PDB file of C-alpha atoms in Angstrom:
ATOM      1  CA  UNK A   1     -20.723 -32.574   9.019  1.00  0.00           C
ATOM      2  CA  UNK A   2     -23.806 -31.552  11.513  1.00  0.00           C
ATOM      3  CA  UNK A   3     -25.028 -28.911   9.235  1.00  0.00           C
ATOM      4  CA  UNK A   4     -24.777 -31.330   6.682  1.00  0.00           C
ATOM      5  CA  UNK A   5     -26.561 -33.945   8.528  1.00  0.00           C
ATOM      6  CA  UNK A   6     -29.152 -31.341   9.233  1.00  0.00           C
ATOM      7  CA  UNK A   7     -30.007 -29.928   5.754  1.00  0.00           C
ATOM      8  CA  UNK A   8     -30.230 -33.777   4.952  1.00  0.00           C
ATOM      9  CA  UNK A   9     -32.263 -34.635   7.965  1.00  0.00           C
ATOM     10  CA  UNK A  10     -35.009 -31.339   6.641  1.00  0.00           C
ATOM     11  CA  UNK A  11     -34.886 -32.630   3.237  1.00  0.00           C
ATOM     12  CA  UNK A  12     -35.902 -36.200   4.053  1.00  0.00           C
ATOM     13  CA  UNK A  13     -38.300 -35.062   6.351  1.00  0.00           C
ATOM     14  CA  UNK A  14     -39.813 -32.536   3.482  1.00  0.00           C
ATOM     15  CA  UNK A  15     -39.783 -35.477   0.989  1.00  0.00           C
ATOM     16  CA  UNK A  16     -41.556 -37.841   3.475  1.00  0.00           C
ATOM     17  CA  UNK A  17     -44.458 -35.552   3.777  1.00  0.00           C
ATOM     18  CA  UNK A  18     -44.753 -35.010   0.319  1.00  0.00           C
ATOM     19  CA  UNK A  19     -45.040 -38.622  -0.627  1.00  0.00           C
ATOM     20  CA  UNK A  20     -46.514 -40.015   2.410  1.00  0.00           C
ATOM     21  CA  UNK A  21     -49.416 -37.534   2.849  1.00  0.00           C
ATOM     22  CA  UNK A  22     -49.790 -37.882  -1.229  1.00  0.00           C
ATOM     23  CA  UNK A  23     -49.872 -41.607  -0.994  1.00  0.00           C
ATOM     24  CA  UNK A  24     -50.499 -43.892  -3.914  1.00  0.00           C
ATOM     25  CA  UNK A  25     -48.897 -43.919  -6.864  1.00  0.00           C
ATOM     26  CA  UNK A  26     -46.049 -41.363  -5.761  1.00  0.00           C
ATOM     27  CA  UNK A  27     -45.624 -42.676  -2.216  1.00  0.00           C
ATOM     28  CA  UNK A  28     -45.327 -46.388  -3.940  1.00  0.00           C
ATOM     29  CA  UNK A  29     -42.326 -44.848  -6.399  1.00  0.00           C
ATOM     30  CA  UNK A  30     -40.430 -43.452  -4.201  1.00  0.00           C
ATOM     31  CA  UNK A  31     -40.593 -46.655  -1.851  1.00  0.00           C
ATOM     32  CA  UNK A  32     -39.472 -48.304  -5.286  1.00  0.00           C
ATOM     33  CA  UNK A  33     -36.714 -46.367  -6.000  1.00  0.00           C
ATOM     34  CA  UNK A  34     -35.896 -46.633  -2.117  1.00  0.00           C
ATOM     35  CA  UNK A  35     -36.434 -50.167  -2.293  1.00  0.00           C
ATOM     36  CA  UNK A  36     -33.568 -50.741  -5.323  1.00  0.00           C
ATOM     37  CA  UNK A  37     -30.652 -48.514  -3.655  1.00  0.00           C
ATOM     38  CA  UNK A  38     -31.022 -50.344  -0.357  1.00  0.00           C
ATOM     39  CA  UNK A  39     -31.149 -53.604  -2.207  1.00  0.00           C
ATOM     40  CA  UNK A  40     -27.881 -52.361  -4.242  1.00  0.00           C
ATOM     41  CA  UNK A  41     -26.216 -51.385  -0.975  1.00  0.00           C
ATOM     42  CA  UNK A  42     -26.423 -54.804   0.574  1.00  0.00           C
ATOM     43  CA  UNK A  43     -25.894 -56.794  -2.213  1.00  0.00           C
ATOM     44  CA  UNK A  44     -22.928 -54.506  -2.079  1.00  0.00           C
ATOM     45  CA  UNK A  45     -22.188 -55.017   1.424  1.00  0.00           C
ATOM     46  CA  UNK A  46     -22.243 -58.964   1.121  1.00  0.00           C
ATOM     47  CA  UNK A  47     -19.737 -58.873  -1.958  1.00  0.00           C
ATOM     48  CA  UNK A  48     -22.781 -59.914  -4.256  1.00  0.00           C
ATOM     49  CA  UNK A  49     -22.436 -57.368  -6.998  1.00  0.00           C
ATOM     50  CA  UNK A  50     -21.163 -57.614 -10.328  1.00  0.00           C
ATOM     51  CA  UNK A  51     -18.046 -56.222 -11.044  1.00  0.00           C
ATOM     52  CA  UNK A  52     -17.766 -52.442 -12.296  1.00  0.00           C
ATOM     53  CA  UNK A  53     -20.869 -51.689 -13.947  1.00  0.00           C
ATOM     54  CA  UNK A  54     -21.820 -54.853 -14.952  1.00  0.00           C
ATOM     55  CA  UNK A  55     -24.447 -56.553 -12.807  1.00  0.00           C
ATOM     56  CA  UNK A  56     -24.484 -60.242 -11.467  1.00  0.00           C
ATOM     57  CA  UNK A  57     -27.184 -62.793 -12.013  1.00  0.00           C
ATOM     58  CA  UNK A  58     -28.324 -62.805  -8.850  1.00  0.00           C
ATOM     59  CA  UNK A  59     -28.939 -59.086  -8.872  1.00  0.00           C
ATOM     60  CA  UNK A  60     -30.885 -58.869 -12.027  1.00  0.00           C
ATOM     61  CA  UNK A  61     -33.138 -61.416 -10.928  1.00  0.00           C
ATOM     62  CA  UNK A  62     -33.174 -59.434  -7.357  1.00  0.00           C
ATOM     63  CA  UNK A  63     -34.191 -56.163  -9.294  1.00  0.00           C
ATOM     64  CA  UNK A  64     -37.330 -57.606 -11.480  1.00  0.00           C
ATOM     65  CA  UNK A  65     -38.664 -59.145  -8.532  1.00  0.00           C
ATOM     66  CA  UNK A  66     -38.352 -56.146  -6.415  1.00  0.00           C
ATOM     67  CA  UNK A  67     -39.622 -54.220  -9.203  1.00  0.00           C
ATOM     68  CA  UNK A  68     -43.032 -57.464  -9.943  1.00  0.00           C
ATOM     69  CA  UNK A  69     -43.420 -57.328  -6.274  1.00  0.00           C
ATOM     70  CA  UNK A  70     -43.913 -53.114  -5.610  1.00  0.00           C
ATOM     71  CA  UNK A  71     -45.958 -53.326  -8.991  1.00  0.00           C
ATOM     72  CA  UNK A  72     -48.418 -56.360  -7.760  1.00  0.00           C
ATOM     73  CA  UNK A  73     -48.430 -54.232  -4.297  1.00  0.00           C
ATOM     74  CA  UNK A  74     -49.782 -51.193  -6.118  1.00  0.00           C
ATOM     75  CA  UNK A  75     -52.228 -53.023  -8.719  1.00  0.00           C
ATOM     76  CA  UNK A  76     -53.749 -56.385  -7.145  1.00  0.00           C
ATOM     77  CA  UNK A  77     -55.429 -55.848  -4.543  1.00  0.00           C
ATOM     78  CA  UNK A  78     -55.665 -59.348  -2.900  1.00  0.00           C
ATOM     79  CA  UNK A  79     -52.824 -59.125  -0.866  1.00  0.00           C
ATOM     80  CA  UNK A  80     -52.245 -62.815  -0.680  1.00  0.00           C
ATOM     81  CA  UNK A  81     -50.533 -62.019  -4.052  1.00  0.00           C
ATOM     82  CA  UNK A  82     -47.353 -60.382  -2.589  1.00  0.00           C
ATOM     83  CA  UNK A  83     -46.389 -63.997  -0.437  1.00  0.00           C
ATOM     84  CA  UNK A  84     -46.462 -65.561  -3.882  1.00  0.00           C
ATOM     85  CA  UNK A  85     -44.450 -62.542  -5.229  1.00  0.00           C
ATOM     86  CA  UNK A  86     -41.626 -63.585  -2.614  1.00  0.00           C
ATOM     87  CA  UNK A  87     -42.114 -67.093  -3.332  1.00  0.00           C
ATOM     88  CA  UNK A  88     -41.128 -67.106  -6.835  1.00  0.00           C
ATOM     89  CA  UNK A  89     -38.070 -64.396  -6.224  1.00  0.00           C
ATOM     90  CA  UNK A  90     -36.657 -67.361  -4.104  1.00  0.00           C
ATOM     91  CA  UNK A  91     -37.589 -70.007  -7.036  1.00  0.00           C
ATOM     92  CA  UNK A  92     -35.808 -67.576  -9.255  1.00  0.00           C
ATOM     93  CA  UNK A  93     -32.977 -67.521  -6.965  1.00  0.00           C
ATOM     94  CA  UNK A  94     -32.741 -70.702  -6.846  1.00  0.00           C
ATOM     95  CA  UNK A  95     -33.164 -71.552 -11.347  1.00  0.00           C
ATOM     96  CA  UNK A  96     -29.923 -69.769 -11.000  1.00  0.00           C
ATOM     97  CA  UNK A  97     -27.840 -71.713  -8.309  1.00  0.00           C
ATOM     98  CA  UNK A  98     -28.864 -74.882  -9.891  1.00  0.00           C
ATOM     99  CA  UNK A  99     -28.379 -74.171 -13.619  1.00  0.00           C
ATOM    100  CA  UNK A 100     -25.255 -72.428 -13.055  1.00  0.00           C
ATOM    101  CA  UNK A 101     -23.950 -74.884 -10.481  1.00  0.00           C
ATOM    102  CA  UNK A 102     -21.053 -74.949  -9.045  1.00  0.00           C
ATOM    103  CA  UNK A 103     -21.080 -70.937 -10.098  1.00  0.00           C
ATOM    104  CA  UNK A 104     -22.824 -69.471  -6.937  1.00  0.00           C
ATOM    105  CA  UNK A 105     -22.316 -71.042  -2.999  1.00  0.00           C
ATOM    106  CA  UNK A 106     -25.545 -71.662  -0.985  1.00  0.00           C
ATOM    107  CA  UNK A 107     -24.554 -69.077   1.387  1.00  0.00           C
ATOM    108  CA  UNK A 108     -24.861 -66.495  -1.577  1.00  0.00           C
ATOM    109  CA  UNK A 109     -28.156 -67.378  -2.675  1.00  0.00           C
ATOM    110  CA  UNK A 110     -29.554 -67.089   0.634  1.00  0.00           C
ATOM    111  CA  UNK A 111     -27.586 -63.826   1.208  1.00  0.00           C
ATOM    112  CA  UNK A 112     -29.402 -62.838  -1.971  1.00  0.00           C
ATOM    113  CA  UNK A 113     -32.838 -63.687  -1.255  1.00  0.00           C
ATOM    114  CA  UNK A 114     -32.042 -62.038   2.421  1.00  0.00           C
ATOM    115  CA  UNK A 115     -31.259 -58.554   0.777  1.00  0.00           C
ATOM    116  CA  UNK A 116     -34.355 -58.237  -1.374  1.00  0.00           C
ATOM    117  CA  UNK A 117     -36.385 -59.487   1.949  1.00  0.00           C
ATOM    118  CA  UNK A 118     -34.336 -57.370   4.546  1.00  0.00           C
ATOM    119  CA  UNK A 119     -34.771 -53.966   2.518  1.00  0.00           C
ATOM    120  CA  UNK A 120     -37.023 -54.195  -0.191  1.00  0.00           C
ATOM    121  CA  UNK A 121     -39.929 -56.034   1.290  1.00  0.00           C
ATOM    122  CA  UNK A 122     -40.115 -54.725   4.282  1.00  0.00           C
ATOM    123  CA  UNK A 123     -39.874 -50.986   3.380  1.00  0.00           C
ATOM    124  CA  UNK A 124     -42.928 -52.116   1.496  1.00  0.00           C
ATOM    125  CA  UNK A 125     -45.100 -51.664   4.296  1.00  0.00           C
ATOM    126  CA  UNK A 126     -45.085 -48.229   5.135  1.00  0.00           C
ATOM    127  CA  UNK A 127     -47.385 -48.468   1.673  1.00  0.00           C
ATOM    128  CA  UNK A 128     -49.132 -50.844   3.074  1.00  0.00           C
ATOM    129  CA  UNK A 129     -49.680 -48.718   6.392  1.00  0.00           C
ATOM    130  CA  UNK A 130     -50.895 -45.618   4.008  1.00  0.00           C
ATOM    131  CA  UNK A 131     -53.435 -47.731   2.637  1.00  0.00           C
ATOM    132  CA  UNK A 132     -55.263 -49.110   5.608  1.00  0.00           C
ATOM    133  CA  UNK A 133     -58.416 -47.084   6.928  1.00  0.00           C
ATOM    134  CA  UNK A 134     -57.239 -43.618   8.390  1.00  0.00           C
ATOM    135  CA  UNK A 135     -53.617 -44.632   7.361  1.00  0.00           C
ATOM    136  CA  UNK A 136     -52.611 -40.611   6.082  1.00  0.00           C
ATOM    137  CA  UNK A 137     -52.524 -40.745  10.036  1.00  0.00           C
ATOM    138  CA  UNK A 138     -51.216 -43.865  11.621  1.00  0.00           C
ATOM    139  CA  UNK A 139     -48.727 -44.153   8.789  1.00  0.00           C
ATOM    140  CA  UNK A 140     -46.958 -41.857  10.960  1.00  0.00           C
ATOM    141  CA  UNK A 141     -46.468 -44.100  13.832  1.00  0.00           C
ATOM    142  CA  UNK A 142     -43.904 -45.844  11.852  1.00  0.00           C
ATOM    143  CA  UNK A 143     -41.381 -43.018  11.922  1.00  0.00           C
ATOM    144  CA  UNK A 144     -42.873 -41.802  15.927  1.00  0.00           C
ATOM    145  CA  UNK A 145     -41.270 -45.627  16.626  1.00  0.00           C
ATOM    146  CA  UNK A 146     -37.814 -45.248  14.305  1.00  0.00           C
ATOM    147  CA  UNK A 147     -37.182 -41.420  14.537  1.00  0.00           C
ATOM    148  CA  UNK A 148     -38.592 -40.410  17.631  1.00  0.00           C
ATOM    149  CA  UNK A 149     -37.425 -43.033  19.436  1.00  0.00           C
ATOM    150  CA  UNK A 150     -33.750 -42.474  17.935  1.00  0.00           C
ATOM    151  CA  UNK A 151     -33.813 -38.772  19.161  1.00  0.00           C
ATOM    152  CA  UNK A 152     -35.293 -39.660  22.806  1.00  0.00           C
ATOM    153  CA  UNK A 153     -32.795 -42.747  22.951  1.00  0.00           C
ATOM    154  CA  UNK A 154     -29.868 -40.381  22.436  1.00  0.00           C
ATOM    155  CA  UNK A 155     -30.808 -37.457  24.933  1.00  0.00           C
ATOM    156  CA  UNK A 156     -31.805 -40.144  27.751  1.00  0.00           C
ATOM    157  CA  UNK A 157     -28.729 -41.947  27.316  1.00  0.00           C
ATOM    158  CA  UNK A 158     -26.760 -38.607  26.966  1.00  0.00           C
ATOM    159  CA  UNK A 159     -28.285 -37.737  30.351  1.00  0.00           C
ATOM    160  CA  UNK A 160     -28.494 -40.597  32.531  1.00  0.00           C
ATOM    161  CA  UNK A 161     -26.994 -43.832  29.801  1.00  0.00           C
ATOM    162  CA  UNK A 162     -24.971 -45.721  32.723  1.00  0.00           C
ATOM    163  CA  UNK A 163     -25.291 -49.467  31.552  1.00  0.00           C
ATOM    164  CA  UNK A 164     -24.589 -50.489  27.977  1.00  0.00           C
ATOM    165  CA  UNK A 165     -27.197 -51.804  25.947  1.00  0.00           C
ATOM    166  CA  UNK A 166     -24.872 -54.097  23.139  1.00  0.00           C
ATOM    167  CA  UNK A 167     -21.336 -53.270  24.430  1.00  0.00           C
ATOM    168  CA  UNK A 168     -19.758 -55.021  21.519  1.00  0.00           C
ATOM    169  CA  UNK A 169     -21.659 -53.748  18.891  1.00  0.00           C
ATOM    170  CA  UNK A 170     -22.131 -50.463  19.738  1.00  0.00           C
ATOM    171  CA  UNK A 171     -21.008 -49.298  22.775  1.00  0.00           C
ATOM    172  CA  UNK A 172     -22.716 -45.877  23.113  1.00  0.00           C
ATOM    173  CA  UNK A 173     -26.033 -47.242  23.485  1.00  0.00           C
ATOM    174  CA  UNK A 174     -27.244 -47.478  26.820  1.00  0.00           C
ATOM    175  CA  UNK A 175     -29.749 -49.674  28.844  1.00  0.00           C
ATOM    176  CA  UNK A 176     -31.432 -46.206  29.752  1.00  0.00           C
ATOM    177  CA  UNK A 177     -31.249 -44.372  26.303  1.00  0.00           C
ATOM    178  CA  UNK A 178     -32.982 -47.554  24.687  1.00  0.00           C
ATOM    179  CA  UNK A 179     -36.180 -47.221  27.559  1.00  0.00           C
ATOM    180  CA  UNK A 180     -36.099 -43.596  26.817  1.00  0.00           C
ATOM    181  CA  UNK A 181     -36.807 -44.010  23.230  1.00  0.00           C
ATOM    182  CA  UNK A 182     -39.627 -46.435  24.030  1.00  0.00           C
ATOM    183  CA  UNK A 183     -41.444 -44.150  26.762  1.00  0.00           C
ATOM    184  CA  UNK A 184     -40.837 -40.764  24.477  1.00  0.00           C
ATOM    185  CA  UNK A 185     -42.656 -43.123  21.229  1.00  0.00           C
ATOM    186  CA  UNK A 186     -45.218 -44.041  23.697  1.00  0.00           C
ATOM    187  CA  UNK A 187     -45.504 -40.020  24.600  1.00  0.00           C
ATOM    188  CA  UNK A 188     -45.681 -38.493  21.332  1.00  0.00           C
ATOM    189  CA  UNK A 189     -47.749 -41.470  19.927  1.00  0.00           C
ATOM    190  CA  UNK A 190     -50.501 -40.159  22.347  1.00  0.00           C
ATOM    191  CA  UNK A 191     -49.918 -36.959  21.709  1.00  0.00           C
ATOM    192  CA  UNK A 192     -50.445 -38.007  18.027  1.00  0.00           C
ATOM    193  CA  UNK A 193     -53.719 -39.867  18.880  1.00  0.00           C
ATOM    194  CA  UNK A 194     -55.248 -37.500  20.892  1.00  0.00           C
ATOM    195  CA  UNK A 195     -54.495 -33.967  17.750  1.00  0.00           C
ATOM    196  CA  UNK A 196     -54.733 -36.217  14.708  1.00  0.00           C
ATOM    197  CA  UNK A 197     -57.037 -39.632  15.492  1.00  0.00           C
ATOM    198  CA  UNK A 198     -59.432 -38.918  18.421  1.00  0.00           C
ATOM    199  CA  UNK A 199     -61.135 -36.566  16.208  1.00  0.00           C
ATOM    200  CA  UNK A 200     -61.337 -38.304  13.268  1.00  0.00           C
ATOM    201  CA  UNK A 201     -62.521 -41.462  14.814  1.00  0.00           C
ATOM    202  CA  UNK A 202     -64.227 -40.215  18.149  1.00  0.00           C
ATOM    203  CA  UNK A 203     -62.910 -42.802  20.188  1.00  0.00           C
ATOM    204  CA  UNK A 204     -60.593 -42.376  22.963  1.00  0.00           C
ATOM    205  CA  UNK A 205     -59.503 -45.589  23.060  1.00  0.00           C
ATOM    206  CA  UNK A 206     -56.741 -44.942  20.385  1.00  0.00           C
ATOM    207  CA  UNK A 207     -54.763 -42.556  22.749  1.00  0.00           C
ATOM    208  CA  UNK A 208     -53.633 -45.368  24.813  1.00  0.00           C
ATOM    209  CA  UNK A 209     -53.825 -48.389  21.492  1.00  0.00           C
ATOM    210  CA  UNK A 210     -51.310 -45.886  19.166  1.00  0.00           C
ATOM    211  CA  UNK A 211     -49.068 -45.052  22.614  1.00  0.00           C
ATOM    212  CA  UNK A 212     -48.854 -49.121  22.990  1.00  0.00           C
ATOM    213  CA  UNK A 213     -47.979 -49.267  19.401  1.00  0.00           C
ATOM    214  CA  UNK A 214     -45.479 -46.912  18.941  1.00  0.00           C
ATOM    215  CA  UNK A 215     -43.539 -48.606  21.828  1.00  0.00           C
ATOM    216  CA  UNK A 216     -43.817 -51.511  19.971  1.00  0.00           C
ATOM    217  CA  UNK A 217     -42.603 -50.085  17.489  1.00  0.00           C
ATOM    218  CA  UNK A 218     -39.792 -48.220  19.260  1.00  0.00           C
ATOM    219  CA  UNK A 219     -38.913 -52.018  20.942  1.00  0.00           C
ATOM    220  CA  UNK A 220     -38.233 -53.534  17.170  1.00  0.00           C
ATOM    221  CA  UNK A 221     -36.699 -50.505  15.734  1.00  0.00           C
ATOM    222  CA  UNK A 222     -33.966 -49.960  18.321  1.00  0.00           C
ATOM    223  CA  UNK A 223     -33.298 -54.387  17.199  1.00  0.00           C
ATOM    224  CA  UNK A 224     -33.538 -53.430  13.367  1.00  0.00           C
ATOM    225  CA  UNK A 225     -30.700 -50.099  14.501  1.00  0.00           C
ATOM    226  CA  UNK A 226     -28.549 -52.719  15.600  1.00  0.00           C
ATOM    227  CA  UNK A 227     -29.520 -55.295  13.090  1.00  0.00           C
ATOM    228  CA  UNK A 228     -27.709 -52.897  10.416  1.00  0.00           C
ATOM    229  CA  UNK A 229     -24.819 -52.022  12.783  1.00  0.00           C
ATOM    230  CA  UNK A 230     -23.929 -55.880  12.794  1.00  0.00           C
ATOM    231  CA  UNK A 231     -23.975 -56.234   9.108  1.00  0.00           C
ATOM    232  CA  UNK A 232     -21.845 -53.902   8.766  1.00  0.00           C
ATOM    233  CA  UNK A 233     -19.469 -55.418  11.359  1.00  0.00           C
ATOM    234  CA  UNK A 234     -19.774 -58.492   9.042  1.00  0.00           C
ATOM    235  CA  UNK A 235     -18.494 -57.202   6.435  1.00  0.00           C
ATOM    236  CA  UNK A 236     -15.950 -54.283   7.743  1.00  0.00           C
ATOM    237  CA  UNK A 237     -18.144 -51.454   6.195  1.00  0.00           C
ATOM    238  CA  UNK A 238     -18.535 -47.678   7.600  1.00  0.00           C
ATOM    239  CA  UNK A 239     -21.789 -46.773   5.768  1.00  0.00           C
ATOM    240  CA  UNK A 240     -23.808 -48.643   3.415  1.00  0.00           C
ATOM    241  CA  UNK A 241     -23.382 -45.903   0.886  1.00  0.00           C
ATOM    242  CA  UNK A 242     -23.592 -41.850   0.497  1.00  0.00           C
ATOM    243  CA  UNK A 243     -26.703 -41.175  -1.580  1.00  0.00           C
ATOM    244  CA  UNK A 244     -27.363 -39.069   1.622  1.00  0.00           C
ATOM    245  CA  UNK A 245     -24.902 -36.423   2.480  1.00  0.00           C
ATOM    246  CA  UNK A 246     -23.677 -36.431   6.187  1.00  0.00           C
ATOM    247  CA  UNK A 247     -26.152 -39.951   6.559  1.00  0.00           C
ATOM    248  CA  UNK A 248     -24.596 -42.704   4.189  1.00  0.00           C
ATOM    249  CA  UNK A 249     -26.471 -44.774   2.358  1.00  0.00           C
ATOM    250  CA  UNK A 250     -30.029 -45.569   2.547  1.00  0.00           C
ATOM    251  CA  UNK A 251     -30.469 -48.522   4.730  1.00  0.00           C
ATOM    252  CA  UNK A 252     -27.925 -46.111   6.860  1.00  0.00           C
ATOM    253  CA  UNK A 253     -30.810 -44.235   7.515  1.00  0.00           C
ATOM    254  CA  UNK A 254     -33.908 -46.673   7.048  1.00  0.00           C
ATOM    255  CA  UNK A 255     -32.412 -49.137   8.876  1.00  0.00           C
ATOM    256  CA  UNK A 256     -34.790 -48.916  12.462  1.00  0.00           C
ATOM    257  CA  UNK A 257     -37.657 -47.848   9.850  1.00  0.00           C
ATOM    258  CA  UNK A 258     -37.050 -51.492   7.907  1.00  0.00           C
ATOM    259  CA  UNK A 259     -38.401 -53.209  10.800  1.00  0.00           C
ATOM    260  CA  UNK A 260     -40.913 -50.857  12.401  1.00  0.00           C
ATOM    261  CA  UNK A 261     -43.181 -50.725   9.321  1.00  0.00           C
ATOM    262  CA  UNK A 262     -44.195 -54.526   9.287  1.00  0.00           C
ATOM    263  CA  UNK A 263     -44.394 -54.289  12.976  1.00  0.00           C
ATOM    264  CA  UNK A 264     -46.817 -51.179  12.642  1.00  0.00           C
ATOM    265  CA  UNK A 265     -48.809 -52.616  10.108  1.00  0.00           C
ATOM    266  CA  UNK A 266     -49.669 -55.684  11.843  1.00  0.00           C
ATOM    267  CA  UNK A 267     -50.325 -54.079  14.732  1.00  0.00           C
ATOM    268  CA  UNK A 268     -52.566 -51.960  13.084  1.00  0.00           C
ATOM    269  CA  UNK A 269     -55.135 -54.296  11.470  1.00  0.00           C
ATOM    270  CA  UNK A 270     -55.290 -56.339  14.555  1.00  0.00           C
ATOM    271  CA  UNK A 271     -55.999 -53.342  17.646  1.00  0.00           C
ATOM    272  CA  UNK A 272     -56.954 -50.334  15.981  1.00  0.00           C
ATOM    273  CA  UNK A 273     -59.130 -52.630  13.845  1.00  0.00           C
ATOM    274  CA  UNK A 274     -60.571 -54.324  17.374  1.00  0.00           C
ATOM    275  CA  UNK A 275     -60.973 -50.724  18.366  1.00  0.00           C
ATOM    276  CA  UNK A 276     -62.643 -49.631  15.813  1.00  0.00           C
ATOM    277  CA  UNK A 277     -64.259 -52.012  13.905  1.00  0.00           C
TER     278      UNK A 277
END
């Protein structure tokens, strides 16, 4: 199982570089494709699926407005655009709980509208990183806060972990583990700053803005880790799926990166912007 979950983790990390340093068109395809198994997962998860291979109402309308909102994403640039997008996914959510009343419960069509916002949406901004000003680089800091901070968590709390972070929902995490994450994101975001951004931009400012935003980052990724660990709790699952040998499914493995990306992005266009114009 470790060499599996090795080959997998080199794979993903191959892929990543591939798409993310090619950006546009590819990078926003694969986030697609990303986008629909995660959104398949936990429409699975929440016991929202169709039966065999025939899918629900609730996920076709799920799937063309994951599929209008990556395409107005990639081709209108006024971003405004994608709040409307998500806007009139709900509506559609919603033409179907009232016109095939008493068919779906309330609770569904919000745990519908929830899985193409949880997943979908917000893996949507690690394009959205890619395409601000120097974002080949900063892009980056998304998986420096998920990744990183995953690896440092586990050594620290391997090392020193004394006092448990969320007992109940997962008991190996540790008070200590979760700090080392943030303080080895803040590291290696500097470290990142100083090889990769100093000399692009020529200010040193961004060694300390990118170390402040990758722990951050690191702060809301170790919440959007346990965020996934509780859904599954919910709803008595192991993994989300196996489209990733020795990982599970996608949001298995996306699941810290789901809420680091927004968090990046907005952090972006407000400091780095301040920084540098």
């Amino acid at each position: 199982m470790f060499r599996t979950r090795v080959i997998s983790s080199v794979v993903l990390v191959i892929l990543a570089l591939v798409t993310i340093l090619g950006g546009g068109y590819l990078l926003a395809a694969t986030l697609l494709f990303l986008a629909l198994v995660a959104y398949r997962e936990l429409m699975k998860a929440c016991k929202l699926s169709g039966e065999g291979k025939k899918l629900s109402a609730l996920e076709i309308n799920g799937y063309i407005g994951i599929l209008a909102y990556y395409l107005v994403m990639v081709f209108v640039p006024d971003r405004i655009y994608l709040f409307l997008a998500v806007v009139l996914i709900l509506i559609g959510f919603m033409f179907i709980y009232v016109f095939s009343f008493p068919k779906y419960h309330s609770d569904q069509i919000m745990s519908a509208f929830f899985c193409v916002a949880y997943a979908p949406v917000m893996l949507s901004f690690i394009y959205l990183v890619r395409e601000l000003p120097y974002g080949v680089y900063t892009v980056w800091m998304i998986f420096i806060s998920s990744w990183i901070c995953d690896t440092c968590a586990y050594l620290t709390g391997m090392a020193i972990g004394k006092h448990k972070l969320a007992p109940v929902l997962s008991p190996k995490k540790s008070i200590e583990g979760a700090i080392g994450g943030i303080v080895g994101s803040a590291l290696v975001g500097a470290l990142f700053a100083w090889l990769f951004l100093i000399p692009e931009t020529g200010s040193d400012a961004m060694i300390w803005v990118v170390a402040l935003i990758s722990a951050a980052g690191a702060v809301i990724s170790q919440v959007g880790d346990l965020s996934a660990s509780a859904i599954k709790r919910n709803h008595d699952i192991k993994d989300y799926g196996k489209i990733i040998p020795g990982h599970g499914g996608i949001m298995d493995r996306f699941d810290s990166v789901l809420f680091t990306a927004p968090v990046i992005y907005f952090l972006s266009v407000i400091l780095l912007g301040a920084v540098h114009g």
